[in-house]
Amino acid sequence: MKAKYLMIATVATLLAACSNDENEVNNGPVEARVTAGMGVETRAVNDATSSFAANDAIGVIVTKVEQKEEVGAATSGMVERYKNVKYTTAQGGITATFAAGTGAGIFFQDATETVTFAAYYPYQTTTNAGTLPGTDGSGIIAVDTKDNNKVTADENKQAKIDFLFASGATASKSSPKVEFKDNSSTLGGTNCQFQHKMAQLKLVIVGSTQDGFTEEEAKAVCAGTSTYKLGGLKHTGTFTLAVADGTATGTAKVSDDAQAVADWTITGCARTDDVDNYKRTYTLILLPQDCSSSALTFGAEIGGQNYSNKTSITPNLQAGKTYTFTIMVKKKGLEVSGCTIKEWENGGTGSGNAEM
C-alpha cells in the first residue's frame, strides 16, 4: 500500500512538473513567424516575376503595439526594439516563408498586445535591430540606378534597387504568424502585400525585315556589336522608410539636386534576346520621375548604322508601374509605338516616328 501511494505521489509530481514547464513556455516570449506574398508581376529581377527568390532577405519593422483597452498602455517596448530585423527565405515562391537567425528574430512579450508590422526589400544592414537603415538610423537609403541596372553572369545588380514595401500586417503572441498578404477582399481589410516603390521601363527593340533589312541585318539587333543609349533620366535619389504615429511608409524619389544623364549606355543592362524574331528587350528599374514633357532620347548603333528617336519616349514614371515602348528599327529610321503602361498597373498608349 505504501508503494502504491508513493507511485501516485511520483506521478502527481511529474504531472505538476509538466504543467509548470508548459506554463513557463506560455508565459515566455514567442517568436514571430513571417510569410509574405506578392501581387501579379511584382518582381523585376526574378525569372518568376511574382515570386521571391531563394535567399531573398527582407527587413521587418514593428510599427505599432496596441494593448487591450482594459489593460492600459503597452509596455513591451517592441517598437523601439525591432526597427530592422533581417528575415530570409530559403526557397522563395509566390508565398514565401521567412526566418531569422537563431535568437535574432522578433519575439512577442505580452499576450495582451496586438502588434502591427511593416517590411521592405532588399534588406539593408544596420548595427542592430533597433535602428532603421540608412545613415545614422535615418531610414534614408541612397539609390543610384545608373550602374545598378547592369547584369552579368555573376551578378544581377537590379536586386539592389528593386525596392518593395509592405505594411499593415498584424499578429500577437497567441497568433504569431505575420502575413504580408492581400486582405482587401474582407470587410475592413487592406492589401498588405509587397508593392513596388520604383518604376519600370521596358524598351522592346525589333529589327524589321519588312522595311529594307535582310534577316541577317535584322538579327544584328541582338548582336554583341550593337550598342544602345538612353538620355534624359535622373538616376540618383533615395528610398526612405519612416514610421509616424504607428503608420509606416516606404517612398522612392529623385534627389532635389539630381541632374539628368544625357548619354546613358544601356547595352549591358538587364535584357532578353529573341534572335529568331530579331528582338531585344531591355527592362530598367528607375526612380519615379515625370518625363512626359521632355522626351527621353534613344540612340542605337546597329550593323554600323546609327538610329535615334528624340520625341516619342515620354513616360511619366510612377512608382509601381511598368512602361513599355516598342522601337521598330527600319532601314530608313526608327518607329516608336505602342507605349503601354500595365501592372505593376494599367495605363494608356502612344506612338511616334524618328528618322536617321
Short mmCIF file of C-alpha atoms in Angstrom, two decimals:
data_model
loop_
_atom_site.label_atom_id
_atom_site.label_comp_id
_atom_site.label_asym_id
_atom_site.label_seq_id
_atom_site.Cartn_x
_atom_site.Cartn_y
_atom_site.Cartn_z
CA MET A 1 0.00 0.00 0.00
CA LYS A 2 2.87 2.37 0.87
CA ALA A 3 4.45 1.65 -2.54
CA LYS A 4 1.12 2.41 -4.26
CA TYR A 5 0.85 5.82 -2.54
CA LEU A 6 4.49 6.53 -3.39
CA MET A 7 3.82 5.79 -7.07
CA ILE A 8 0.75 8.06 -7.08
CA ALA A 9 2.75 10.84 -5.47
CA THR A 10 5.54 10.42 -8.01
CA VAL A 11 3.11 10.60 -10.97
CA ALA A 12 1.45 13.66 -9.48
CA THR A 13 4.85 15.32 -9.10
CA LEU A 14 5.73 14.57 -12.73
CA LEU A 15 2.38 15.93 -13.93
CA ALA A 16 2.90 19.07 -11.92
CA ALA A 17 6.37 19.47 -13.41
CA CYS A 18 4.98 19.08 -16.94
CA SER A 19 2.25 21.59 -16.15
CA ASN A 20 4.78 24.07 -14.77
CA ASP A 21 7.03 23.66 -17.83
CA GLU A 22 4.08 24.27 -20.12
CA ASN A 23 3.05 27.37 -18.21
CA GLU A 24 6.61 28.62 -18.35
CA VAL A 25 6.65 28.29 -22.13
CA ASN A 26 3.28 30.00 -22.45
CA ASN A 27 4.42 32.85 -20.24
CA GLY A 28 7.73 33.31 -22.06
CA PRO A 29 8.46 35.21 -25.30
CA VAL A 30 7.01 33.78 -28.52
CA GLU A 31 8.81 34.27 -31.84
CA ALA A 32 7.03 35.86 -34.81
CA ARG A 33 6.68 33.70 -37.94
CA VAL A 34 6.79 35.71 -41.16
CA THR A 35 5.20 34.87 -44.52
CA ALA A 36 4.93 37.24 -47.47
CA GLY A 37 3.04 37.28 -50.74
CA MET A 38 3.19 39.34 -53.92
CA GLY A 39 0.71 40.63 -56.46
CA VAL A 40 0.80 39.79 -60.15
CA GLU A 41 4.09 40.70 -61.87
CA THR A 42 5.61 42.17 -58.74
CA ARG A 43 9.27 41.31 -59.15
CA ALA A 44 11.51 42.60 -61.89
CA VAL A 45 14.68 40.75 -61.07
CA ASN A 46 13.49 37.14 -60.89
CA ASP A 47 12.51 34.77 -63.69
CA ALA A 48 9.21 34.25 -61.86
CA THR A 49 8.06 37.87 -61.66
CA SER A 50 5.54 37.32 -58.87
CA SER A 51 7.87 35.31 -56.63
CA PHE A 52 10.54 35.82 -54.06
CA ALA A 53 13.84 34.14 -54.91
CA ALA A 54 15.68 31.74 -52.61
CA ASN A 55 17.83 33.62 -50.07
CA ASP A 56 15.93 36.90 -50.54
CA ALA A 57 16.17 38.91 -47.32
CA ILE A 58 13.66 41.45 -46.05
CA GLY A 59 13.79 43.89 -43.16
CA VAL A 60 10.82 43.62 -40.76
CA ILE A 61 9.73 46.60 -38.65
CA VAL A 62 7.37 46.80 -35.66
CA THR A 63 5.36 49.98 -36.24
CA LYS A 64 2.70 49.88 -33.54
CA VAL A 65 1.79 47.96 -30.38
CA GLU A 66 -1.76 48.16 -29.06
CA GLN A 67 -2.89 46.93 -25.67
CA LYS A 68 -6.33 45.62 -24.76
CA GLU A 69 -8.44 48.51 -23.58
CA GLU A 70 -8.97 47.12 -20.09
CA VAL A 71 -5.24 46.58 -19.53
CA GLY A 72 -3.85 50.05 -20.20
CA ALA A 73 -0.81 51.27 -22.12
CA ALA A 74 1.52 48.86 -23.93
CA THR A 75 4.75 48.22 -22.04
CA SER A 76 6.72 45.67 -24.08
CA GLY A 77 8.83 48.23 -25.97
CA MET A 78 8.69 46.28 -29.22
CA VAL A 79 8.56 49.42 -31.39
CA GLU A 80 11.89 50.61 -30.04
CA ARG A 81 13.44 47.13 -30.06
CA TYR A 82 12.52 45.97 -33.57
CA LYS A 83 13.13 48.55 -36.31
CA ASN A 84 15.10 46.44 -38.79
CA VAL A 85 15.09 42.68 -38.24
CA LYS A 86 16.51 40.51 -41.00
CA TYR A 87 14.35 37.63 -42.22
CA THR A 88 15.46 35.35 -45.07
CA THR A 89 13.59 32.84 -47.21
CA ALA A 90 15.26 29.55 -48.05
CA GLN A 91 13.11 28.53 -51.02
CA GLY A 92 11.23 31.60 -52.21
CA GLY A 93 7.95 31.34 -54.11
CA ILE A 94 4.74 33.30 -54.69
CA THR A 95 4.11 32.99 -50.96
CA ALA A 96 7.39 32.64 -49.12
CA THR A 97 8.18 31.75 -45.51
CA PHE A 98 10.90 33.82 -43.89
CA ALA A 99 13.05 33.01 -40.86
CA ALA A 100 15.51 34.95 -38.74
CA GLY A 101 18.75 33.62 -37.32
CA THR A 102 18.61 31.73 -34.01
CA GLY A 103 17.56 34.17 -31.30
CA ALA A 104 17.72 37.08 -33.77
CA GLY A 105 14.03 37.28 -34.66
CA ILE A 106 11.10 39.26 -33.29
CA PHE A 107 9.61 37.96 -30.04
CA PHE A 108 6.19 38.82 -28.65
CA GLN A 109 6.48 39.78 -24.99
CA ASP A 110 2.92 40.30 -23.77
CA ALA A 111 -0.10 38.11 -24.52
CA THR A 112 -2.47 41.09 -24.28
CA GLU A 113 -0.81 43.12 -27.06
CA THR A 114 -1.58 43.29 -30.80
CA VAL A 115 1.42 44.24 -32.93
CA THR A 116 1.45 45.89 -36.39
CA PHE A 117 4.32 45.26 -38.80
CA ALA A 118 5.88 46.67 -41.97
CA ALA A 119 8.62 45.22 -44.14
CA TYR A 120 10.84 46.21 -47.05
CA TYR A 121 13.14 44.63 -49.64
CA PRO A 122 16.08 44.43 -50.15
CA TYR A 123 17.32 44.25 -46.57
CA GLN A 124 19.88 46.90 -45.57
CA THR A 125 22.40 46.12 -42.83
CA THR A 126 22.34 48.11 -39.60
CA THR A 127 24.45 47.87 -36.44
CA ASN A 128 21.48 46.46 -34.51
CA ALA A 129 17.82 45.57 -34.97
CA GLY A 130 16.72 48.65 -33.02
CA THR A 131 17.95 51.07 -35.69
CA LEU A 132 16.33 51.97 -39.00
CA PRO A 133 18.56 51.50 -42.06
CA GLY A 134 20.27 54.47 -43.68
CA THR A 135 22.84 56.96 -42.40
CA ASP A 136 22.63 57.37 -38.62
CA GLY A 137 19.39 55.37 -38.48
CA SER A 138 17.55 57.98 -40.54
CA GLY A 139 15.69 55.45 -42.69
CA ILE A 140 17.04 57.20 -45.80
CA ILE A 141 18.78 54.80 -48.21
CA ALA A 142 20.80 56.20 -51.12
CA VAL A 143 19.80 54.91 -54.57
CA ASP A 144 21.71 55.10 -57.86
CA THR A 145 20.13 53.39 -60.85
CA LYS A 146 22.79 54.22 -63.43
CA ASP A 147 25.15 51.32 -62.72
CA ASN A 148 22.77 49.05 -60.82
CA ASN A 149 20.73 48.09 -63.87
CA LYS A 150 23.63 46.05 -65.17
CA VAL A 151 23.50 42.27 -65.27
CA THR A 152 26.45 39.91 -65.61
CA ALA A 153 26.83 36.14 -65.41
CA ASP A 154 27.89 36.54 -61.77
CA GLU A 155 25.58 39.28 -60.52
CA ASN A 156 22.18 40.84 -61.11
CA LYS A 157 22.61 44.33 -59.70
CA GLN A 158 18.94 45.19 -60.15
CA ALA A 159 18.18 43.31 -56.95
CA LYS A 160 19.86 46.17 -55.08
CA ILE A 161 17.41 48.77 -56.40
CA ASP A 162 14.13 46.85 -56.83
CA PHE A 163 12.68 48.33 -53.64
CA LEU A 164 9.50 46.73 -52.32
CA PHE A 165 7.42 47.73 -49.30
CA ALA A 166 4.57 46.19 -47.31
CA SER A 167 2.70 47.38 -44.23
CA GLY A 168 -0.35 46.79 -42.05
CA ALA A 169 0.11 43.12 -41.14
CA THR A 170 -0.85 42.33 -37.54
CA ALA A 171 -0.09 39.45 -35.17
CA SER A 172 0.03 38.65 -31.46
CA LYS A 173 1.58 36.24 -29.00
CA SER A 174 -1.39 33.88 -29.29
CA SER A 175 -1.41 34.21 -33.10
CA PRO A 176 2.24 34.87 -34.00
CA LYS A 177 2.04 34.44 -37.79
CA VAL A 178 2.84 37.73 -39.54
CA GLU A 179 1.28 37.56 -43.02
CA PHE A 180 2.08 40.19 -45.61
CA LYS A 181 -0.85 39.33 -47.89
CA ASP A 182 -3.84 40.94 -49.61
CA ASN A 183 -6.73 41.20 -47.14
CA SER A 184 -8.71 43.77 -49.15
CA SER A 185 -11.45 41.28 -50.07
CA THR A 186 -12.52 41.03 -46.41
CA LEU A 187 -14.63 43.67 -44.71
CA GLY A 188 -12.35 46.43 -43.47
CA GLY A 189 -9.27 44.60 -44.76
CA THR A 190 -6.30 46.15 -46.56
CA ASN A 191 -3.68 44.98 -49.03
CA CYS A 192 -0.59 44.07 -47.01
CA GLN A 193 1.28 42.51 -49.96
CA PHE A 194 4.67 43.78 -51.07
CA GLN A 195 4.34 46.61 -53.59
CA HIS A 196 6.84 48.24 -55.94
CA LYS A 197 8.22 51.63 -54.97
CA MET A 198 10.34 52.05 -58.09
CA ALA A 199 9.21 52.40 -61.72
CA GLN A 200 9.99 50.06 -64.60
CA LEU A 201 10.75 50.98 -68.22
CA LYS A 202 10.82 48.34 -70.96
CA LEU A 203 12.31 49.08 -74.37
CA VAL A 204 11.48 46.44 -76.98
CA ILE A 205 13.83 46.87 -79.98
CA VAL A 206 12.76 45.00 -83.13
CA GLY A 207 14.55 44.69 -86.46
CA SER A 208 12.07 44.97 -89.36
CA THR A 209 12.55 42.73 -92.41
CA GLN A 210 9.53 44.50 -93.94
CA ASP A 211 11.39 47.79 -94.20
CA GLY A 212 14.62 47.08 -96.03
CA PHE A 213 16.54 44.73 -93.71
CA THR A 214 17.62 41.24 -94.65
CA GLU A 215 17.19 38.58 -91.97
CA GLU A 216 20.87 38.73 -91.07
CA GLU A 217 20.77 42.52 -90.83
CA ALA A 218 17.68 42.37 -88.61
CA LYS A 219 19.37 39.84 -86.33
CA ALA A 220 22.06 42.45 -85.66
CA VAL A 221 19.60 44.00 -83.17
CA CYS A 222 20.75 41.24 -80.79
CA ALA A 223 24.40 41.24 -81.87
CA GLY A 224 27.21 41.89 -79.42
CA THR A 225 28.50 44.73 -81.60
CA SER A 226 25.25 46.70 -81.37
CA THR A 227 25.07 49.48 -78.78
CA TYR A 228 22.16 51.35 -77.22
CA LYS A 229 21.91 54.62 -75.30
CA LEU A 230 19.15 56.43 -73.42
CA GLY A 231 19.29 60.06 -72.29
CA GLY A 232 17.26 62.35 -70.06
CA LEU A 233 16.84 60.24 -66.93
CA LYS A 234 17.79 61.20 -63.38
CA HIS A 235 19.49 58.32 -61.59
CA THR A 236 20.30 59.49 -58.05
CA GLY A 237 17.77 59.57 -55.25
CA THR A 238 16.58 57.87 -52.08
CA PHE A 239 14.31 55.17 -50.72
CA THR A 240 13.01 56.36 -47.34
CA LEU A 241 11.46 54.27 -44.57
CA ALA A 242 9.52 56.21 -41.96
CA VAL A 243 7.19 55.46 -39.06
CA ALA A 244 4.87 58.19 -37.75
CA ASP A 245 2.03 57.66 -35.28
CA GLY A 246 2.18 53.91 -35.83
CA THR A 247 1.96 54.13 -39.64
CA ALA A 248 4.90 53.09 -41.82
CA THR A 249 5.73 54.39 -45.29
CA GLY A 250 8.29 53.50 -47.92
CA THR A 251 8.95 56.11 -50.61
CA ALA A 252 11.37 56.32 -53.54
CA LYS A 253 12.14 59.74 -55.03
CA VAL A 254 14.70 61.55 -57.15
CA SER A 255 17.09 63.80 -55.23
CA ASP A 256 16.36 67.52 -55.46
CA ASP A 257 19.81 68.20 -56.92
CA ALA A 258 19.85 65.22 -59.32
CA GLN A 259 20.90 66.01 -62.88
CA ALA A 260 19.61 64.17 -65.94
CA VAL A 261 22.21 61.97 -67.65
CA ALA A 262 22.34 62.83 -71.34
CA ASP A 263 24.10 59.73 -72.66
CA TRP A 264 23.45 56.60 -70.58
CA THR A 265 24.77 53.44 -72.24
CA ILE A 266 22.23 50.68 -71.56
CA THR A 267 23.88 47.99 -73.72
CA GLY A 268 24.96 45.93 -70.69
CA CYS A 269 21.75 46.44 -68.71
CA ALA A 270 19.19 43.74 -67.94
CA ARG A 271 17.84 42.35 -71.20
CA THR A 272 16.44 39.34 -73.01
CA ASP A 273 17.13 38.43 -76.65
CA ASP A 274 14.80 36.74 -79.12
CA VAL A 275 17.16 36.32 -82.07
CA ASP A 276 14.67 34.39 -84.22
CA ASN A 277 12.26 37.32 -84.07
CA TYR A 278 15.03 39.98 -84.28
CA LYS A 279 14.01 41.37 -80.90
CA ARG A 280 15.86 42.63 -77.80
CA THR A 281 14.01 43.78 -74.67
CA TYR A 282 15.63 45.98 -72.02
CA THR A 283 13.99 46.04 -68.57
CA LEU A 284 15.15 49.01 -66.50
CA ILE A 285 14.39 49.79 -62.84
CA LEU A 286 14.23 53.56 -62.32
CA LEU A 287 13.35 56.18 -59.74
CA PRO A 288 9.87 57.67 -60.21
CA GLN A 289 10.08 60.84 -62.33
CA ASP A 290 7.98 62.69 -64.91
CA CYS A 291 9.44 62.60 -68.44
CA SER A 292 6.16 63.39 -70.20
CA SER A 293 7.09 66.97 -71.11
CA SER A 294 10.72 66.31 -72.05
CA ALA A 295 11.19 63.19 -74.17
CA LEU A 296 13.93 60.70 -73.45
CA THR A 297 16.46 60.37 -76.25
CA PHE A 298 17.14 56.91 -77.64
CA GLY A 299 20.15 56.09 -79.77
CA ALA A 300 21.28 52.84 -81.38
CA GLU A 301 24.20 51.67 -83.47
CA ILE A 302 23.19 48.52 -85.35
CA GLY A 303 25.19 46.99 -88.17
CA GLY A 304 27.36 50.07 -88.41
CA GLN A 305 24.35 52.42 -88.84
CA ASN A 306 23.13 54.98 -86.30
CA TYR A 307 19.46 55.42 -85.39
CA SER A 308 17.78 57.80 -82.96
CA ASN A 309 14.48 58.96 -81.52
CA LYS A 310 14.19 62.24 -79.64
CA THR A 311 10.45 62.84 -79.43
CA SER A 312 8.39 59.72 -78.71
CA ILE A 313 9.56 58.20 -75.42
CA THR A 314 7.69 60.34 -72.89
CA PRO A 315 6.69 58.28 -69.83
CA ASN A 316 5.53 59.73 -66.55
CA LEU A 317 7.40 57.14 -64.49
CA GLN A 318 5.30 56.42 -61.41
CA ALA A 319 6.01 54.00 -58.58
CA GLY A 320 4.60 50.53 -59.18
CA LYS A 321 4.03 50.95 -62.91
CA THR A 322 5.82 49.46 -65.91
CA TYR A 323 6.02 51.36 -69.21
CA THR A 324 6.66 49.55 -72.49
CA PHE A 325 7.85 51.21 -75.71
CA THR A 326 8.28 49.15 -78.86
CA ILE A 327 11.04 50.52 -81.11
CA MET A 328 10.90 49.27 -84.70
CA VAL A 329 14.28 49.58 -86.42
CA LYS A 330 13.80 50.27 -90.13
CA LYS A 331 16.31 50.72 -92.94
CA LYS A 332 15.44 54.40 -93.09
CA GLY A 333 14.95 55.06 -89.39
CA LEU A 334 13.05 54.13 -86.23
CA GLU A 335 9.40 53.91 -85.38
CA VAL A 336 8.40 54.05 -81.73
CA SER A 337 4.93 52.77 -80.99
CA GLY A 338 2.66 51.02 -78.51
CA CYS A 339 3.60 52.82 -75.31
CA THR A 340 1.72 50.74 -72.76
CA ILE A 341 1.51 51.03 -69.00
CA LYS A 342 0.45 47.96 -67.07
CA GLU A 343 0.59 46.09 -63.77
CA TRP A 344 2.67 46.67 -61.93
CA GLU A 345 -0.57 48.86 -63.06
CA ASN A 346 -2.66 49.67 -66.17
CA GLY A 347 -2.43 52.86 -68.25
CA GLY A 348 -2.50 54.32 -71.80
CA THR A 349 -0.82 54.23 -75.22
CA GLY A 350 1.22 56.46 -77.54
CA SER A 351 3.26 56.41 -80.74
CA GLY A 352 5.86 58.30 -82.77
CA ASN A 353 8.44 58.19 -85.59
CA ALA A 354 12.10 59.08 -86.00
CA GLU A 355 14.45 59.19 -88.97
CA MET A 356 18.14 58.50 -89.38
#
